[in-house]
Short mmCIF file of C-alpha atoms in Angstrom, two decimals:
data_model
loop_
_atom_site.label_atom_id
_atom_site.label_comp_id
_atom_site.label_asym_id
_atom_site.label_seq_id
_atom_site.Cartn_x
_atom_site.Cartn_y
_atom_site.Cartn_z
CA MET F 1 27.16 -6.28 -60.35
CA ASP F 2 30.47 -5.65 -58.61
CA SER F 3 31.03 -8.45 -56.12
CA SER F 4 33.03 -6.10 -53.90
CA MET F 5 29.86 -4.04 -53.23
CA ASN F 6 28.55 -4.94 -49.79
CA LEU F 7 25.07 -6.30 -49.23
CA THR F 8 23.60 -3.07 -47.91
CA LYS F 9 24.72 -1.05 -50.91
CA ARG F 10 23.61 -3.79 -53.27
CA PHE F 11 20.18 -3.85 -51.64
CA TYR F 12 19.79 -0.07 -51.98
CA VAL F 13 20.97 -0.13 -55.59
CA LEU F 14 18.53 -2.91 -56.47
CA ASN F 15 15.65 -0.97 -54.92
CA LEU F 16 16.67 2.20 -56.77
CA LEU F 17 16.86 0.25 -60.02
CA THR F 18 13.43 -1.18 -59.24
CA MET F 19 11.94 2.30 -58.88
CA LEU F 20 13.69 3.61 -62.01
CA GLY F 21 12.65 0.51 -63.94
CA ALA F 22 9.00 0.98 -62.91
CA VAL F 23 9.11 4.63 -63.99
CA GLY F 24 10.74 3.72 -67.31
CA LEU F 25 8.21 0.96 -68.02
CA THR F 26 5.35 3.33 -67.16
CA ILE F 27 6.63 5.97 -69.59
CA LEU F 28 7.07 3.35 -72.29
CA ALA F 29 3.57 1.97 -71.69
CA ALA F 30 2.06 5.48 -71.79
CA VAL F 31 3.76 6.21 -75.12
CA MET F 32 2.51 2.91 -76.51
CA TYR F 33 -1.00 3.62 -75.19
CA VAL F 34 -1.09 7.01 -76.90
CA ALA F 35 0.22 5.44 -80.11
CA VAL F 36 -2.43 2.70 -80.04
CA TYR F 37 -5.19 5.16 -79.15
CA THR F 38 -4.36 7.58 -81.93
CA LYS F 39 -3.95 4.76 -84.44
CA ILE F 40 -6.94 2.59 -83.63
CA LEU F 41 -9.50 4.56 -81.61
CA GLY F 42 -9.43 8.02 -83.07
CA ARG F 43 -6.33 9.43 -84.61
CA GLU F 44 -8.28 12.12 -86.50
CA THR F 45 -10.25 13.12 -83.42
CA TYR F 46 -7.12 13.33 -81.27
CA LEU F 47 -5.16 15.27 -83.86
CA ASP F 48 -8.14 17.47 -84.65
CA GLY F 49 -8.46 18.41 -80.97
CA MET F 50 -4.78 19.19 -80.78
CA ALA F 51 -4.99 21.25 -83.97
CA LYS F 52 -7.96 23.24 -82.68
CA ALA F 53 -6.16 24.00 -79.46
CA TYR F 54 -3.17 25.16 -81.43
CA GLU F 55 -5.36 27.33 -83.69
CA VAL F 56 -7.03 28.99 -80.67
CA ARG F 57 -3.70 29.71 -79.07
CA GLN F 58 -2.27 31.01 -82.33
CA GLY F 59 -5.36 33.20 -82.85
CA LEU F 60 -4.98 34.69 -79.35
CA HIS F 61 -1.34 35.46 -80.05
CA GLU F 62 -2.18 37.19 -83.34
CA LEU F 63 -4.99 39.18 -81.65
CA LYS F 64 -2.56 40.25 -78.94
CA ASN F 65 -0.13 41.52 -81.58
CA ASP F 66 -2.94 43.51 -83.24
CA MET F 67 -4.21 44.98 -79.95
CA GLN F 68 -0.72 46.11 -78.97
CA THR F 69 -0.96 48.68 -81.76
CA TYR F 70 -3.64 50.51 -79.75
CA THR F 71 -3.11 52.63 -76.69
CA PHE F 72 -5.11 52.01 -73.55
CA ASP F 73 -7.27 55.06 -74.25
CA GLN F 74 -8.01 53.80 -77.78
CA LEU F 75 -9.13 50.46 -76.31
CA SER F 76 -11.78 52.41 -74.42
CA SER F 77 -13.48 53.55 -77.65
CA PRO F 78 -16.67 51.63 -78.64
CA ALA F 79 -15.40 51.02 -82.18
CA VAL F 80 -12.22 49.29 -81.05
CA GLN F 81 -14.12 47.33 -78.40
CA GLN F 82 -16.62 46.15 -81.04
CA GLN F 83 -13.75 44.99 -83.26
CA LEU F 84 -12.19 43.24 -80.26
CA ARG F 85 -15.50 41.55 -79.37
CA THR F 86 -16.01 40.32 -82.94
CA ARG F 87 -12.56 38.74 -83.20
CA VAL F 88 -12.57 37.22 -79.71
CA LEU F 89 -16.01 35.65 -80.04
CA ALA F 90 -15.10 34.31 -83.48
CA SER F 91 -12.31 32.31 -81.91
CA GLY F 92 -14.51 31.13 -79.03
CA GLY F 93 -12.68 33.30 -76.49
CA GLU F 94 -13.32 36.19 -74.13
CA ALA F 95 -11.76 39.60 -73.50
CA VAL F 96 -11.52 41.65 -70.28
CA LEU F 97 -10.22 45.23 -70.06
CA VAL F 98 -9.20 46.21 -66.52
CA LYS F 99 -7.99 49.44 -64.95
CA ASN F 100 -6.87 49.41 -61.33
CA ASN F 101 -8.82 46.14 -60.74
CA GLU F 102 -11.98 47.75 -62.15
CA VAL F 103 -13.56 46.16 -65.20
CA LEU F 104 -13.93 48.72 -68.01
CA TYR F 105 -15.06 46.25 -70.64
CA ALA F 106 -15.71 42.49 -70.79
CA THR F 107 -17.29 40.02 -73.17
CA MET F 108 -18.20 37.82 -70.16
CA LEU F 109 -19.83 38.39 -66.83
CA VAL F 110 -17.06 39.38 -64.48
CA ASN F 111 -16.89 41.66 -61.45
CA SER F 112 -14.01 43.48 -59.80
CA MET F 113 -13.17 40.53 -57.56
CA ASP F 114 -13.10 38.19 -60.54
CA ALA F 115 -10.96 40.70 -62.43
CA ALA F 116 -8.44 40.84 -59.58
CA ARG F 117 -8.34 37.03 -59.49
CA LEU F 118 -7.77 36.88 -63.27
CA LEU F 119 -4.93 39.36 -62.99
CA LEU F 120 -3.37 37.27 -60.21
CA LEU F 121 -3.73 34.00 -62.15
CA THR F 122 -2.28 35.36 -65.37
CA ASP F 123 0.54 37.01 -63.46
CA SER F 124 1.60 33.81 -61.68
CA SER F 125 1.23 31.25 -64.52
CA PRO F 126 4.43 30.79 -66.55
CA ASP F 127 2.98 28.57 -69.32
CA GLN F 128 0.13 30.91 -70.42
CA THR F 129 -2.57 28.60 -69.03
CA PHE F 130 -4.55 28.68 -65.81
CA GLN F 131 -7.40 26.82 -64.10
CA LEU F 132 -10.67 28.56 -63.33
CA GLU F 133 -13.78 26.73 -62.08
CA GLU F 134 -12.41 23.34 -63.26
CA LYS F 135 -11.70 24.72 -66.72
CA THR F 136 -8.39 25.31 -68.38
CA TYR F 137 -7.79 28.56 -70.27
CA PHE F 138 -5.16 29.82 -72.66
CA TYR F 139 -4.46 33.48 -72.12
CA GLU F 140 -2.59 36.43 -73.58
CA ARG F 141 -2.03 39.54 -71.47
CA ILE F 142 -1.12 43.11 -72.43
CA SER F 143 -0.12 45.32 -69.50
CA TYR F 144 -0.21 49.11 -69.60
CA SER F 145 1.49 51.71 -67.40
CA LEU F 146 -0.83 54.67 -66.92
CA ALA F 147 -0.63 57.65 -64.55
CA PRO F 148 1.57 57.22 -61.46
CA GLY F 149 -0.05 54.69 -59.16
CA SER F 150 -2.36 53.45 -61.86
CA GLY F 151 -2.22 50.53 -64.31
CA GLY F 152 -4.30 48.65 -66.82
CA ALA F 153 -4.37 45.32 -68.62
CA LEU F 154 -6.10 43.61 -71.51
CA LEU F 155 -6.75 39.90 -70.93
CA LEU F 156 -7.51 37.66 -73.89
CA LEU F 157 -8.89 34.28 -72.79
CA ALA F 158 -9.82 31.06 -74.62
CA PRO F 159 -10.99 27.82 -72.99
CA VAL F 160 -9.00 24.63 -73.75
CA ARG F 161 -11.37 21.93 -74.96
CA LEU F 162 -9.34 18.73 -74.49
CA ASN F 163 -10.47 15.08 -74.49
CA MET F 164 -10.51 14.69 -70.71
CA GLY F 165 -11.80 11.11 -70.95
CA PHE F 166 -8.69 10.14 -72.87
CA TYR F 167 -6.40 11.76 -70.30
CA LYS F 168 -8.22 10.19 -67.38
CA THR F 169 -7.94 6.77 -69.04
CA LEU F 170 -4.27 7.42 -69.78
CA GLY F 171 -3.66 8.41 -66.15
CA LEU F 172 -5.38 5.30 -64.79
CA PHE F 173 -3.50 3.10 -67.27
CA ALA F 174 -0.16 4.68 -66.34
CA ALA F 175 -0.88 4.26 -62.61
CA ALA F 176 -1.81 0.61 -63.09
CA VAL F 177 1.31 -0.05 -65.16
CA PHE F 178 3.50 1.67 -62.53
CA VAL F 179 2.02 -0.35 -59.65
CA LEU F 180 2.21 -3.63 -61.57
CA SER F 181 5.79 -2.93 -62.71
CA LEU F 182 6.82 -2.01 -59.19
CA LEU F 183 5.29 -5.22 -57.78
CA LEU F 184 6.89 -7.42 -60.46
CA LEU F 185 10.30 -5.79 -60.12
CA ASN F 186 10.10 -6.03 -56.33
CA ALA F 187 9.23 -9.71 -56.67
CA TRP F 188 12.25 -10.15 -58.95
CA VAL F 189 14.51 -8.30 -56.48
CA SER F 190 13.17 -10.43 -53.61
CA TRP F 191 13.76 -13.63 -55.60
CA ARG F 192 17.26 -12.52 -56.56
CA PHE F 193 18.06 -11.51 -52.98
CA SER F 194 16.68 -14.80 -51.70
CA ARG F 195 18.74 -16.82 -54.21
CA ALA F 196 21.91 -14.78 -53.67
CA VAL F 197 21.73 -14.27 -49.90
CA ILE F 198 18.94 -15.87 -47.91
CA ARG F 199 19.05 -19.45 -49.23
CA PRO F 200 22.88 -19.64 -49.19
CA VAL F 201 22.89 -18.26 -45.64
CA PHE F 202 20.43 -20.96 -44.50
CA ARG F 203 22.61 -23.62 -46.13
CA LEU F 204 25.68 -22.16 -44.43
CA LYS F 205 23.78 -22.26 -41.14
CA ASP F 206 23.00 -25.97 -41.66
CA ALA F 207 26.64 -26.63 -42.61
CA ALA F 208 27.89 -24.78 -39.51
CA ALA F 209 25.50 -26.85 -37.37
CA LYS F 210 26.90 -30.08 -38.85
CA ILE F 211 30.46 -28.89 -38.22
CA SER F 212 29.57 -28.08 -34.61
CA GLU F 213 28.25 -31.64 -34.28
CA GLY F 214 31.53 -33.04 -35.61
CA ASP F 215 30.36 -33.92 -39.13
CA LEU F 216 33.25 -32.68 -41.30
CA ASP F 217 32.67 -34.81 -44.40
CA GLY F 218 30.12 -32.67 -46.22
CA GLY F 219 31.64 -30.04 -48.55
CA ILE F 220 30.33 -26.46 -48.57
CA ALA F 221 29.59 -25.06 -52.02
CA GLU F 222 30.61 -21.51 -52.90
CA GLU F 223 27.32 -19.87 -53.82
CA GLY F 224 25.61 -16.54 -53.48
CA GLU F 225 27.24 -13.18 -54.07
CA GLY F 226 29.78 -10.93 -52.41
CA GLU F 227 30.18 -11.45 -48.69
CA VAL F 228 27.97 -14.57 -48.69
CA ARG F 229 30.27 -16.29 -51.22
CA GLU F 230 33.32 -15.20 -49.19
CA LEU F 231 31.69 -16.56 -46.03
CA GLY F 232 31.04 -19.89 -47.75
CA ARG F 233 34.65 -20.07 -48.98
CA THR F 234 35.97 -19.23 -45.50
CA LEU F 235 33.71 -21.81 -43.86
CA GLU F 236 34.83 -24.46 -46.35
CA ILE F 237 38.49 -23.66 -45.66
CA MET F 238 37.76 -23.93 -41.93
CA ARG F 239 35.99 -27.28 -42.47
CA ILE F 240 38.93 -28.65 -44.48
CA ARG F 241 41.45 -27.52 -41.87
CA LEU F 242 39.37 -28.93 -39.05
CA LYS F 243 39.06 -32.23 -40.90
CA GLU F 244 42.80 -32.28 -41.55
CA SER F 245 43.40 -31.52 -37.89
CA VAL F 246 41.01 -34.27 -36.76
CA ASP F 247 42.50 -36.76 -39.26
CA LEU F 248 46.00 -35.82 -38.13
CA GLN F 249 45.00 -36.25 -34.50
CA GLN F 250 43.51 -39.65 -35.32
CA LYS F 251 46.70 -40.56 -37.12
CA TYR F 252 48.74 -39.50 -34.10
CA ASP F 253 46.48 -41.50 -31.80
CA GLU F 254 46.79 -44.57 -34.03
CA ASN F 255 50.55 -44.10 -34.22
CA ARG F 256 50.77 -43.80 -30.47
CA LYS F 257 48.73 -46.95 -29.95
CA PHE F 258 50.72 -48.80 -32.57
CA LEU F 259 54.03 -47.63 -31.14
CA VAL F 260 53.02 -48.56 -27.62
CA SER F 261 51.89 -52.04 -28.64
CA SER F 262 54.88 -52.63 -30.91
CA ILE F 263 57.48 -51.28 -28.54
CA SER F 264 55.96 -53.31 -25.71
CA HIS F 265 56.37 -56.43 -27.83
CA ASP F 266 59.95 -55.56 -28.80
CA LEU F 267 60.95 -54.57 -25.27
CA LYS F 268 59.61 -57.74 -23.77
CA THR F 269 62.28 -60.00 -25.27
CA PRO F 270 65.45 -58.11 -24.17
CA VAL F 271 63.96 -57.22 -20.78
CA THR F 272 63.06 -60.87 -20.21
CA SER F 273 66.61 -61.85 -21.20
CA ILE F 274 68.15 -59.28 -18.85
CA LYS F 275 65.92 -60.50 -16.04
CA GLY F 276 66.81 -64.14 -16.76
CA TYR F 277 70.58 -63.55 -16.79
CA ILE F 278 70.48 -61.47 -13.61
CA GLU F 279 68.39 -64.16 -11.88
CA GLY F 280 70.90 -66.73 -13.12
CA ILE F 281 73.69 -64.79 -11.42
CA LEU F 282 71.68 -64.35 -8.23
CA ASP F 283 70.67 -68.03 -8.17
CA GLY F 284 74.31 -69.12 -8.52
CA VAL F 285 73.95 -70.59 -12.00
CA ALA F 286 76.97 -68.58 -13.13
CA ARG F 287 79.43 -69.93 -10.57
CA THR F 288 82.70 -69.23 -12.29
CA PRO F 289 84.06 -65.74 -12.98
CA GLU F 290 84.08 -66.49 -16.70
CA LYS F 291 80.42 -67.57 -16.68
CA MET F 292 79.42 -64.56 -14.60
CA GLN F 293 81.29 -62.26 -17.03
CA GLU F 294 79.44 -63.88 -19.94
CA TYR F 295 76.07 -63.35 -18.23
CA LEU F 296 76.88 -59.72 -17.44
CA GLU F 297 78.07 -59.02 -21.01
CA THR F 298 74.88 -60.53 -22.39
CA ALA F 299 72.73 -58.49 -20.01
CA ARG F 300 74.69 -55.35 -20.96
CA SER F 301 74.16 -55.98 -24.69
CA LYS F 302 70.44 -56.49 -24.10
CA ALA F 303 70.30 -53.25 -22.10
CA GLU F 304 72.04 -51.45 -24.97
CA LEU F 305 69.41 -52.90 -27.31
CA VAL F 306 66.66 -51.53 -25.05
CA ASN F 307 68.42 -48.15 -25.01
CA THR F 308 68.73 -48.16 -28.82
CA LEU F 309 65.12 -49.15 -29.13
CA MET F 310 64.01 -46.25 -26.92
CA ASP F 311 66.24 -43.77 -28.81
CA ASP F 312 64.82 -44.91 -32.14
CA LEU F 313 61.30 -44.69 -30.77
CA LEU F 314 61.78 -41.10 -29.55
CA LEU F 315 63.45 -40.08 -32.82
CA TYR F 316 60.70 -41.62 -34.95
CA SER F 317 57.99 -39.98 -32.81
CA SER F 318 59.65 -36.59 -33.23
CA LEU F 319 59.95 -37.09 -36.98
CA ASP F 320 56.38 -38.31 -37.32
CA LEU F 321 55.06 -35.25 -35.42
CA ASN F 322 57.30 -32.86 -37.41
CA GLN F 323 58.90 -31.74 -34.17
CA LEU F 324 62.51 -32.41 -35.18
CA PRO F 325 64.32 -29.26 -36.35
CA TYR F 326 66.67 -29.43 -39.33
CA HIS F 327 69.82 -27.35 -39.77
CA PHE F 328 70.49 -27.29 -43.50
CA GLU F 329 73.90 -26.51 -44.94
CA GLU F 330 75.22 -26.50 -48.48
CA THR F 331 77.29 -29.67 -48.63
CA ASP F 332 79.73 -31.07 -51.17
CA LEU F 333 78.42 -34.56 -51.86
CA VAL F 334 81.76 -36.27 -52.59
CA ARG F 335 83.54 -34.95 -49.50
CA TYR F 336 80.56 -35.82 -47.30
CA PHE F 337 80.51 -39.47 -48.43
CA GLU F 338 84.28 -39.78 -48.27
CA ASP F 339 83.92 -38.95 -44.56
CA CYS F 340 81.02 -41.44 -44.20
CA ILE F 341 83.11 -44.23 -45.77
CA ALA F 342 86.05 -43.40 -43.52
CA ASP F 343 83.84 -43.48 -40.41
CA ASN F 344 82.45 -46.96 -41.25
CA GLN F 345 85.52 -48.55 -42.84
CA TYR F 346 86.86 -50.17 -39.66
CA GLU F 347 83.59 -51.84 -38.71
CA PHE F 348 83.12 -53.24 -42.22
CA GLN F 349 86.72 -54.52 -42.35
CA ARG F 350 86.22 -56.28 -39.03
CA ALA F 351 83.08 -57.93 -40.47
CA GLY F 352 84.98 -58.94 -43.62
CA VAL F 353 82.85 -56.78 -45.91
CA ARG F 354 84.39 -54.48 -48.53
CA LEU F 355 83.07 -50.89 -48.39
CA SER F 356 83.75 -48.59 -51.36
CA LEU F 357 82.77 -45.25 -52.92
CA ALA F 358 82.17 -44.80 -56.67
CA VAL F 359 81.80 -41.24 -58.01
CA GLU F 360 80.02 -40.96 -61.37
CA LEU F 361 79.47 -37.19 -61.25
CA GLU F 362 80.48 -35.09 -64.24
CA GLN F 363 81.17 -32.12 -61.96
CA PRO F 364 81.09 -31.46 -58.20
CA ALA F 365 77.53 -31.62 -56.86
CA LYS F 366 76.26 -29.74 -53.82
CA VAL F 367 73.05 -30.30 -51.91
CA ARG F 368 71.42 -28.69 -48.88
CA MET F 369 71.29 -31.15 -46.00
CA ASP F 370 71.35 -31.48 -42.24
CA ARG F 371 74.65 -33.36 -42.02
CA GLU F 372 74.03 -35.05 -38.67
CA ARG F 373 70.47 -36.12 -39.48
CA PHE F 374 71.46 -37.40 -42.92
CA LYS F 375 74.33 -39.35 -41.39
CA ARG F 376 71.64 -41.31 -39.50
CA VAL F 377 70.04 -42.24 -42.86
CA ILE F 378 73.31 -43.59 -44.29
CA GLN F 379 74.16 -45.36 -41.04
CA ASN F 380 70.78 -47.14 -40.86
CA ILE F 381 71.05 -48.34 -44.47
CA MET F 382 74.65 -49.53 -44.02
CA ASP F 383 73.77 -51.30 -40.77
CA ASN F 384 71.03 -53.20 -42.59
CA ALA F 385 73.41 -54.09 -45.43
CA LEU F 386 75.92 -55.40 -42.90
CA LYS F 387 73.28 -57.21 -40.82
CA TYR F 388 71.83 -59.13 -43.78
CA MET F 389 75.13 -59.91 -45.50
CA ASP F 390 75.33 -63.70 -46.02
CA LYS F 391 78.32 -64.02 -48.37
CA PRO F 392 82.00 -64.45 -47.46
CA ASP F 393 83.03 -61.90 -50.10
CA GLY F 394 80.51 -59.29 -49.01
CA GLN F 395 80.56 -55.92 -50.76
CA VAL F 396 78.79 -52.63 -50.08
CA ALA F 397 79.26 -49.75 -52.54
CA VAL F 398 78.08 -46.13 -52.34
CA VAL F 399 77.57 -44.78 -55.88
CA LEU F 400 77.09 -41.05 -56.54
CA ARG F 401 75.27 -40.11 -59.75
CA GLU F 402 73.26 -37.14 -60.93
CA THR F 403 70.44 -35.96 -63.18
CA ARG F 404 69.92 -32.43 -64.45
CA THR F 405 68.23 -31.32 -61.19
CA SER F 406 68.99 -34.05 -58.64
CA ALA F 407 71.82 -35.91 -56.99
CA ILE F 408 71.33 -39.68 -56.71
CA ILE F 409 72.96 -41.65 -53.86
CA GLU F 410 72.81 -45.41 -54.35
CA ILE F 411 73.95 -47.86 -51.65
CA GLN F 412 74.41 -51.34 -53.15
CA ASP F 413 75.12 -54.63 -51.41
CA ASN F 414 75.39 -58.24 -52.55
CA GLY F 415 73.65 -59.70 -49.51
CA ARG F 416 70.64 -61.97 -49.22
CA GLY F 417 68.26 -59.43 -50.80
CA ILE F 418 64.60 -58.79 -50.03
CA PRO F 419 61.76 -61.02 -51.24
CA GLU F 420 59.53 -59.32 -53.81
CA GLU F 421 56.44 -59.58 -51.60
CA ASP F 422 58.23 -57.78 -48.74
CA LEU F 423 59.77 -54.99 -50.81
CA PRO F 424 56.81 -52.56 -50.64
CA TYR F 425 56.80 -52.70 -46.83
CA VAL F 426 60.47 -52.34 -45.91
CA PHE F 427 60.02 -48.65 -44.99
CA ASP F 428 57.06 -49.34 -42.68
CA ARG F 429 57.67 -49.00 -38.99
CA PHE F 430 58.49 -52.24 -37.11
CA TYR F 431 58.39 -54.22 -40.36
CA ARG F 432 61.06 -56.88 -40.64
CA VAL F 433 61.75 -59.23 -43.45
CA ASP F 434 62.50 -61.90 -40.82
CA ALA F 435 59.53 -64.20 -40.34
CA SER F 436 60.06 -64.21 -36.58
CA ARG F 437 60.21 -60.92 -34.71
CA LYS F 438 61.59 -62.46 -31.56
CA ASN F 439 64.96 -63.08 -33.19
CA ALA F 440 65.28 -59.49 -34.39
CA SER F 441 68.17 -57.51 -32.97
CA GLY F 442 67.06 -54.04 -34.08
CA SER F 443 64.18 -51.74 -33.36
CA GLY F 444 62.46 -52.22 -36.71
CA LEU F 445 62.42 -48.43 -37.15
CA GLY F 446 65.72 -47.92 -39.01
CA LEU F 447 64.41 -47.62 -42.56
CA ALA F 448 61.23 -45.83 -41.41
CA ILE F 449 63.45 -43.21 -39.72
CA ALA F 450 65.66 -42.99 -42.82
CA LYS F 451 62.62 -42.37 -45.06
CA GLN F 452 61.25 -39.66 -42.72
CA ILE F 453 64.58 -37.81 -42.67
CA VAL F 454 65.00 -38.01 -46.46
CA GLU F 455 61.47 -36.65 -46.97
CA GLY F 456 62.31 -33.90 -44.48
CA HIS F 457 65.06 -32.95 -46.98
CA GLU F 458 62.39 -32.87 -49.75
CA GLY F 459 63.96 -35.97 -51.22
CA SER F 460 62.92 -39.52 -52.05
CA LEU F 461 64.08 -42.94 -50.81
CA TRP F 462 63.22 -46.19 -52.56
CA ALA F 463 64.57 -49.75 -52.85
CA ARG F 464 65.29 -52.33 -55.56
CA SER F 465 66.22 -55.89 -54.65
CA GLN F 466 66.54 -59.43 -55.94
CA PRO F 467 66.68 -62.32 -53.47
CA GLY F 468 70.16 -63.85 -53.36
CA GLN F 469 71.74 -61.03 -55.40
CA GLY F 470 71.53 -58.06 -53.08
CA THR F 471 69.69 -54.80 -52.47
CA ARG F 472 69.98 -51.26 -53.88
CA MET F 473 68.80 -48.35 -51.71
CA MET F 474 68.50 -45.11 -53.72
CA ILE F 475 68.16 -41.56 -52.44
CA SER F 476 67.30 -38.54 -54.58
CA LEU F 477 68.09 -35.00 -53.36
CA LYS F 478 67.69 -31.65 -55.14
CA LYS F 479 70.93 -30.05 -56.19
CA SER F 480 71.70 -26.57 -54.88
#
């Protein structure tokens, strides 16, 4: 059945099919009953009765054809009436000759009132049968037009002797079959309606109650038909979205708690240092201008660290909540990194580290990126490379490669490297390879921010490293 049909129409159609099915089964049962009856209980008797009825009707029809050769006046002659009587009685019938509702001749006891009734019955019956005193008669009628305002008719009658016991039994059997079929089909419709509508609706009610109580773990099966199935699907989608929303809210709450606890820990050290240096100045510990300048410079650097820490925290929070807008532009990869190298060259030269760009592209590659946001990714990775450089001949190289669909940016250094056990966690927030957090000079969010921005570009960021040999940070972006 068409699932687009609504429940009301489906209910009406099922009830109509129930009624038609009951009627069809009743007809089939009646045909089978007649077949069994005629085959087992009296085929000859049944057929003999039918044959006799046919013979009587055929005899009346032939007698009618013969009597039509006579005029009404000829039918009034005793000789013709005697012939009529002989033939009618031989077939077990009766004859009545009427003129203007007056009986002129009859082979049965009949008065004028009965004659008028017979005329009315034979005039209104289209199948040449009528009922009289609980008996069924075949009839043939010949009407005559006489003088103006006058008319006559010859009625030929023969009683139908049918096996009424058989027909009564057949009627009772058919009625019983109809009632039983109707009850069974209604039971089937009720069961089907219950399975397709009522039981699924009760289960949906229980599921909705659980959702209202905050239980979002139980899945809702798509069952039933039509609108009930659609309702189940919609409720399941709602449950999934609510669960995602609740899980996301829990994640945000956990992030907020984690950020608050972590940032409190990381702020404590520089704030304590700033407080200590300022107290040292106020207490007269820094007595010379040079010492006071040193204390103020240290306090300023710690304040800048606090400021950087707060900026990184706000940026990471915005990225984590997907509240940071991106402004994508089609960018030539080589030109972009030539500018990045130029911007960082001075700082690396001052630190004694060689910074270079290696282009291994077969043809110019373009990617869609937010240039300012992506510059933060490169800056954070380069800052880490510079921070953990422990060799006098330090080198950092940016290598541009490509695959058929992606551009690969690899930033290599020959610094201290990352221990294998720490490598899976380097992109976690506030994670530092240093064993002691109190000596850390950064926010611990640099690589976490870089990963969030790269993923915001629908790219990937991963690391390879060997302790003592250096680290390789690799970024994959889709080519335009």
